[in-house]
């Protein structure tokens, strides 16, 4: 198989890589670029553990070919914190104990940030529908919804 | 496998025509890449159509809308004029899979995947939508309903692909609606579904109606008799009863773990009735 050269932006940095034509963006991120935050859960777009941002939309990286990323802007959970300073979503996930094993967490953080960027004050129902494609098998969703909403309140500057 | 991302329709058509079988077209990838990863599809060539001009755009045309074959469903929901004119099609597109899937999945792909349960297809059929299809001989327009051939099959030739879908101009006082039954609230495949598209006359009665059903036959089915049953009515019970009977008579569903034959037939009628009322109210009708 002929490898394909790809230039893209990942978490604000210009990156170049070679990929196989049938290689997924998830495999490239994890195995070539060392960004192991996005996880492979199901590999069929059902679980959302591989959620990343691709040109402004949250997508399952397991259902994107790396070759499609030519010229694209990608961001992953690794781009959320600024140095040592965690993103409010990350802090509130810790404070609310919204994770146990953590496999689903990077995808949920990326998807939740995409929601709050569009809708800074979502209802419970809006959060639940938006995150319906992010499966968690151990925390239970209540804590996740609470963490997203309390992060949203902090980001809006609401007094609590 | 070879991956190509041509910049023009002609180049894409040439690649597909000259390709050693099997070749596959890639738009959103939410069906194709799943099939590739599970070994169901092993294409020798994948032609990504997203770099072709216009495939990622929704444009107004002749009073209607042309939706590029690579427009993700999420972008349809963000297009205010499209949502206002075709609320049923947009709501159907935004029921497909998760947020992540809607960021990639396309209604052209939903059509070409050939599922009888495809959520966006009943609305397209009820709308009288046409697909612009490119092939080695150039471009042709074909009603969406004539593309459906059976589970996983379309009438497209192996070297043809859909470039865009066209939703026709709307007269005033017209609207559509789509409903599906799934056993959960999201992230599932329709057990039965119905789309209804109505246009009202000046006196508020139904001038024209089209009803299409999903997941109750080998393809999405346009039920002409169901639409005709509504014409002239203000969605009174008699007209709705006649439409429901026509819908149920058009069903030939499978019996599986998702739903029995009897259940699917019954629910298809219920959904069509409810969708007809929603479309009628959206069009400004008053019973």
PDB file of C-alpha atoms in Angstrom, chain A:
ATOM      1  CA  UNK A   1       0.000   0.000   0.000  1.00  0.00           C
ATOM      2  CA  UNK A   2       1.202   3.426  -0.948  1.00  0.00           C
ATOM      3  CA  UNK A   3       1.539   5.777   1.990  1.00  0.00           C
ATOM      4  CA  UNK A   4      -0.075   9.196   1.767  1.00  0.00           C
ATOM      5  CA  UNK A   5       1.552  12.389   3.035  1.00  0.00           C
ATOM      6  CA  UNK A   6      -0.828  14.538   5.078  1.00  0.00           C
ATOM      7  CA  UNK A   7      -0.418  18.045   6.498  1.00  0.00           C
ATOM      8  CA  UNK A   8      -2.855  19.129   9.199  1.00  0.00           C
ATOM      9  CA  UNK A   9      -3.096  21.207  12.356  1.00  0.00           C
ATOM     10  CA  UNK A  10      -3.429  19.301  15.613  1.00  0.00           C
ATOM     11  CA  UNK A  11      -4.116  21.241  18.818  1.00  0.00           C
ATOM     12  CA  UNK A  12      -2.788  24.359  17.125  1.00  0.00           C
ATOM     13  CA  UNK A  13       0.463  22.812  15.907  1.00  0.00           C
ATOM     14  CA  UNK A  14       1.232  22.129  12.259  1.00  0.00           C
ATOM     15  CA  UNK A  15       1.904  18.421  11.809  1.00  0.00           C
ATOM     16  CA  UNK A  16       2.928  16.287   8.854  1.00  0.00           C
ATOM     17  CA  UNK A  17       2.620  12.533   8.742  1.00  0.00           C
ATOM     18  CA  UNK A  18       2.529   9.612   6.367  1.00  0.00           C
ATOM     19  CA  UNK A  19      -0.430   7.256   6.633  1.00  0.00           C
ATOM     20  CA  UNK A  20      -1.750   4.135   4.983  1.00  0.00           C
ATOM     21  CA  UNK A  21      -4.805   4.759   2.748  1.00  0.00           C
ATOM     22  CA  UNK A  22      -7.100   2.763   5.022  1.00  0.00           C
ATOM     23  CA  UNK A  23      -5.651   4.041   8.289  1.00  0.00           C
ATOM     24  CA  UNK A  24      -8.082   5.817  10.600  1.00  0.00           C
ATOM     25  CA  UNK A  25      -7.432   9.236  12.075  1.00  0.00           C
ATOM     26  CA  UNK A  26      -7.693   7.577  15.489  1.00  0.00           C
ATOM     27  CA  UNK A  27      -4.800   5.231  14.740  1.00  0.00           C
ATOM     28  CA  UNK A  28      -2.729   8.110  13.378  1.00  0.00           C
ATOM     29  CA  UNK A  29      -3.353  10.259  16.445  1.00  0.00           C
ATOM     30  CA  UNK A  30      -2.525   7.439  18.829  1.00  0.00           C
ATOM     31  CA  UNK A  31       0.234   5.550  17.045  1.00  0.00           C
ATOM     32  CA  UNK A  32       1.992   8.171  14.926  1.00  0.00           C
ATOM     33  CA  UNK A  33       1.436  11.411  16.828  1.00  0.00           C
ATOM     34  CA  UNK A  34       1.536  10.002  20.375  1.00  0.00           C
ATOM     35  CA  UNK A  35      -1.832  11.493  21.307  1.00  0.00           C
ATOM     36  CA  UNK A  36      -3.375   8.597  23.213  1.00  0.00           C
ATOM     37  CA  UNK A  37      -6.199  10.564  24.851  1.00  0.00           C
ATOM     38  CA  UNK A  38      -8.752   9.504  22.245  1.00  0.00           C
ATOM     39  CA  UNK A  39      -9.564   5.838  22.859  1.00  0.00           C
ATOM     40  CA  UNK A  40     -10.810   3.061  20.664  1.00  0.00           C
ATOM     41  CA  UNK A  41     -13.891   1.648  22.342  1.00  0.00           C
ATOM     42  CA  UNK A  42     -16.110   0.106  19.716  1.00  0.00           C
ATOM     43  CA  UNK A  43     -14.392   1.097  16.474  1.00  0.00           C
ATOM     44  CA  UNK A  44     -17.782   1.541  14.824  1.00  0.00           C
ATOM     45  CA  UNK A  45     -18.878   5.025  15.838  1.00  0.00           C
ATOM     46  CA  UNK A  46     -21.222   3.920  18.611  1.00  0.00           C
ATOM     47  CA  UNK A  47     -19.325   4.732  21.814  1.00  0.00           C
ATOM     48  CA  UNK A  48     -17.729   8.140  21.272  1.00  0.00           C
ATOM     49  CA  UNK A  49     -14.521   7.314  23.181  1.00  0.00           C
ATOM     50  CA  UNK A  50     -12.525   8.508  20.155  1.00  0.00           C
ATOM     51  CA  UNK A  51     -14.308  11.877  19.885  1.00  0.00           C
ATOM     52  CA  UNK A  52     -12.114  14.655  18.478  1.00  0.00           C
ATOM     53  CA  UNK A  53     -12.829  17.969  16.807  1.00  0.00           C
ATOM     54  CA  UNK A  54     -12.377  18.001  13.038  1.00  0.00           C
ATOM     55  CA  UNK A  55     -12.808  21.392  11.370  1.00  0.00           C
ATOM     56  CA  UNK A  56     -15.144  22.594  14.094  1.00  0.00           C
ATOM     57  CA  UNK A  57     -17.295  19.477  14.443  1.00  0.00           C
ATOM     58  CA  UNK A  58     -17.084  16.696  16.976  1.00  0.00           C
ATOM     59  CA  UNK A  59     -16.563  13.387  15.163  1.00  0.00           C
ATOM     60  CA  UNK A  60     -15.556   9.820  15.916  1.00  0.00           C
ATOM     61  CA  UNK A  61     -11.895   9.601  14.892  1.00  0.00           C
ATOM     62  CA  UNK A  62     -12.384   5.864  14.291  1.00  0.00           C
ATOM     63  CA  UNK A  63     -14.721   6.761  11.402  1.00  0.00           C
ATOM     64  CA  UNK A  64     -12.385   9.214   9.684  1.00  0.00           C
ATOM     65  CA  UNK A  65      -9.588   8.173   7.373  1.00  0.00           C
ATOM     66  CA  UNK A  66      -6.334   9.894   8.247  1.00  0.00           C
ATOM     67  CA  UNK A  67      -5.950  10.810   4.576  1.00  0.00           C
ATOM     68  CA  UNK A  68      -9.147  12.854   4.815  1.00  0.00           C
ATOM     69  CA  UNK A  69      -7.451  15.129   7.355  1.00  0.00           C
ATOM     70  CA  UNK A  70      -5.325  16.897   4.724  1.00  0.00           C
ATOM     71  CA  UNK A  71      -5.524  20.593   5.544  1.00  0.00           C
ATOM     72  CA  UNK A  72      -7.851  19.974   8.502  1.00  0.00           C
ATOM     73  CA  UNK A  73      -7.862  21.520  11.954  1.00  0.00           C
ATOM     74  CA  UNK A  74      -8.026  18.830  14.583  1.00  0.00           C
ATOM     75  CA  UNK A  75      -8.198  19.162  18.324  1.00  0.00           C
ATOM     76  CA  UNK A  76      -8.110  16.439  20.931  1.00  0.00           C
ATOM     77  CA  UNK A  77      -8.439  16.205  24.700  1.00  0.00           C
ATOM     78  CA  UNK A  78      -4.699  16.926  24.925  1.00  0.00           C
ATOM     79  CA  UNK A  79      -5.440  20.459  23.719  1.00  0.00           C
ATOM     80  CA  UNK A  80      -7.968  21.238  26.471  1.00  0.00           C
ATOM     81  CA  UNK A  81      -5.675  22.151  29.366  1.00  0.00           C
ATOM     82  CA  UNK A  82      -3.399  25.145  29.060  1.00  0.00           C
ATOM     83  CA  UNK A  83      -0.120  23.803  30.357  1.00  0.00           C
ATOM     84  CA  UNK A  84      -0.757  22.750  33.945  1.00  0.00           C
ATOM     85  CA  UNK A  85      -4.053  24.627  34.084  1.00  0.00           C
ATOM     86  CA  UNK A  86      -6.965  22.291  33.555  1.00  0.00           C
ATOM     87  CA  UNK A  87      -9.978  23.332  31.505  1.00  0.00           C
ATOM     88  CA  UNK A  88     -13.045  24.038  33.709  1.00  0.00           C
ATOM     89  CA  UNK A  89     -14.680  20.878  32.324  1.00  0.00           C
ATOM     90  CA  UNK A  90     -11.708  18.809  33.446  1.00  0.00           C
ATOM     91  CA  UNK A  91     -11.760  20.368  36.920  1.00  0.00           C
ATOM     92  CA  UNK A  92     -15.476  19.871  37.350  1.00  0.00           C
ATOM     93  CA  UNK A  93     -15.233  16.248  36.172  1.00  0.00           C
ATOM     94  CA  UNK A  94     -12.743  15.683  38.995  1.00  0.00           C
ATOM     95  CA  UNK A  95     -14.760  17.669  41.546  1.00  0.00           C
ATOM     96  CA  UNK A  96     -18.012  15.878  40.705  1.00  0.00           C
ATOM     97  CA  UNK A  97     -16.294  12.466  40.450  1.00  0.00           C
ATOM     98  CA  UNK A  98     -17.662  12.183  36.925  1.00  0.00           C
ATOM     99  CA  UNK A  99     -15.265   9.422  35.967  1.00  0.00           C
ATOM    100  CA  UNK A 100     -14.221   6.051  37.235  1.00  0.00           C
ATOM    101  CA  UNK A 101     -12.159   4.032  34.762  1.00  0.00           C
ATOM    102  CA  UNK A 102     -11.690   7.063  32.531  1.00  0.00           C
ATOM    103  CA  UNK A 103     -11.851   5.390  29.120  1.00  0.00           C
ATOM    104  CA  UNK A 104     -14.858   7.418  28.024  1.00  0.00           C
ATOM    105  CA  UNK A 105     -13.688  10.652  29.680  1.00  0.00           C
ATOM    106  CA  UNK A 106     -11.481  12.170  26.944  1.00  0.00           C
ATOM    107  CA  UNK A 107     -14.248  11.751  24.373  1.00  0.00           C
ATOM    108  CA  UNK A 108     -16.877  13.144  26.724  1.00  0.00           C
ATOM    109  CA  UNK A 109     -14.706  16.168  27.525  1.00  0.00           C
ATOM    110  CA  UNK A 110     -14.183  16.925  23.830  1.00  0.00           C
ATOM    111  CA  UNK A 111     -17.879  16.472  23.042  1.00  0.00           C
ATOM    112  CA  UNK A 112     -18.973  18.508  26.077  1.00  0.00           C
ATOM    113  CA  UNK A 113     -16.655  21.362  25.124  1.00  0.00           C
ATOM    114  CA  UNK A 114     -18.148  21.342  21.624  1.00  0.00           C
ATOM    115  CA  UNK A 115     -21.597  21.659  23.211  1.00  0.00           C
ATOM    116  CA  UNK A 116     -20.644  24.521  25.531  1.00  0.00           C
ATOM    117  CA  UNK A 117     -18.925  26.386  22.685  1.00  0.00           C
ATOM    118  CA  UNK A 118     -22.301  26.408  20.892  1.00  0.00           C
ATOM    119  CA  UNK A 119     -24.639  26.542  23.825  1.00  0.00           C
ATOM    120  CA  UNK A 120     -23.171  27.990  27.040  1.00  0.00           C
ATOM    121  CA  UNK A 121     -26.286  27.234  29.091  1.00  0.00           C
ATOM    122  CA  UNK A 122     -27.678  23.851  28.053  1.00  0.00           C
ATOM    123  CA  UNK A 123     -30.536  22.148  29.864  1.00  0.00           C
ATOM    124  CA  UNK A 124     -30.127  18.653  31.318  1.00  0.00           C
ATOM    125  CA  UNK A 125     -32.011  17.312  28.345  1.00  0.00           C
ATOM    126  CA  UNK A 126     -29.774  19.108  25.853  1.00  0.00           C
ATOM    127  CA  UNK A 127     -26.648  17.769  27.548  1.00  0.00           C
ATOM    128  CA  UNK A 128     -28.058  14.236  27.587  1.00  0.00           C
ATOM    129  CA  UNK A 129     -29.010  14.302  23.911  1.00  0.00           C
ATOM    130  CA  UNK A 130     -25.738  15.898  22.843  1.00  0.00           C
ATOM    131  CA  UNK A 131     -23.751  13.257  24.752  1.00  0.00           C
ATOM    132  CA  UNK A 132     -25.985  10.333  23.724  1.00  0.00           C
ATOM    133  CA  UNK A 133     -23.151   9.063  21.523  1.00  0.00           C
ATOM    134  CA  UNK A 134     -20.673   8.989  24.394  1.00  0.00           C
ATOM    135  CA  UNK A 135     -21.147   5.771  26.297  1.00  0.00           C
ATOM    136  CA  UNK A 136     -19.980   5.392  29.880  1.00  0.00           C
ATOM    137  CA  UNK A 137     -20.259   1.950  31.426  1.00  0.00           C
ATOM    138  CA  UNK A 138     -19.257   2.732  35.017  1.00  0.00           C
ATOM    139  CA  UNK A 139     -19.805   6.272  36.297  1.00  0.00           C
ATOM    140  CA  UNK A 140     -23.479   6.562  35.613  1.00  0.00           C
ATOM    141  CA  UNK A 141     -24.472   9.573  33.619  1.00  0.00           C
ATOM    142  CA  UNK A 142     -25.824  11.790  36.387  1.00  0.00           C
ATOM    143  CA  UNK A 143     -22.414  12.873  37.607  1.00  0.00           C
ATOM    144  CA  UNK A 144     -21.303  13.568  34.053  1.00  0.00           C
ATOM    145  CA  UNK A 145     -24.320  15.765  33.380  1.00  0.00           C
ATOM    146  CA  UNK A 146     -23.774  17.571  36.687  1.00  0.00           C
ATOM    147  CA  UNK A 147     -20.102  18.161  35.900  1.00  0.00           C
ATOM    148  CA  UNK A 148     -20.895  19.561  32.466  1.00  0.00           C
ATOM    149  CA  UNK A 149     -23.523  21.878  33.895  1.00  0.00           C
ATOM    150  CA  UNK A 150     -21.361  23.132  36.757  1.00  0.00           C
ATOM    151  CA  UNK A 151     -18.471  23.738  34.337  1.00  0.00           C
ATOM    152  CA  UNK A 152     -20.889  25.608  32.089  1.00  0.00           C
ATOM    153  CA  UNK A 153     -22.007  27.775  35.014  1.00  0.00           C
ATOM    154  CA  UNK A 154     -18.406  28.614  35.893  1.00  0.00           C
ATOM    155  CA  UNK A 155     -17.575  29.386  32.265  1.00  0.00           C
ATOM    156  CA  UNK A 156     -20.578  31.721  32.073  1.00  0.00           C
ATOM    157  CA  UNK A 157     -19.371  33.443  35.226  1.00  0.00           C
ATOM    158  CA  UNK A 158     -22.518  32.608  37.198  1.00  0.00           C
ATOM    159  CA  UNK A 159     -22.209  32.958  40.957  1.00  0.00           C
ATOM    160  CA  UNK A 160     -22.757  29.588  42.608  1.00  0.00           C
TER     161      UNK A 160
END
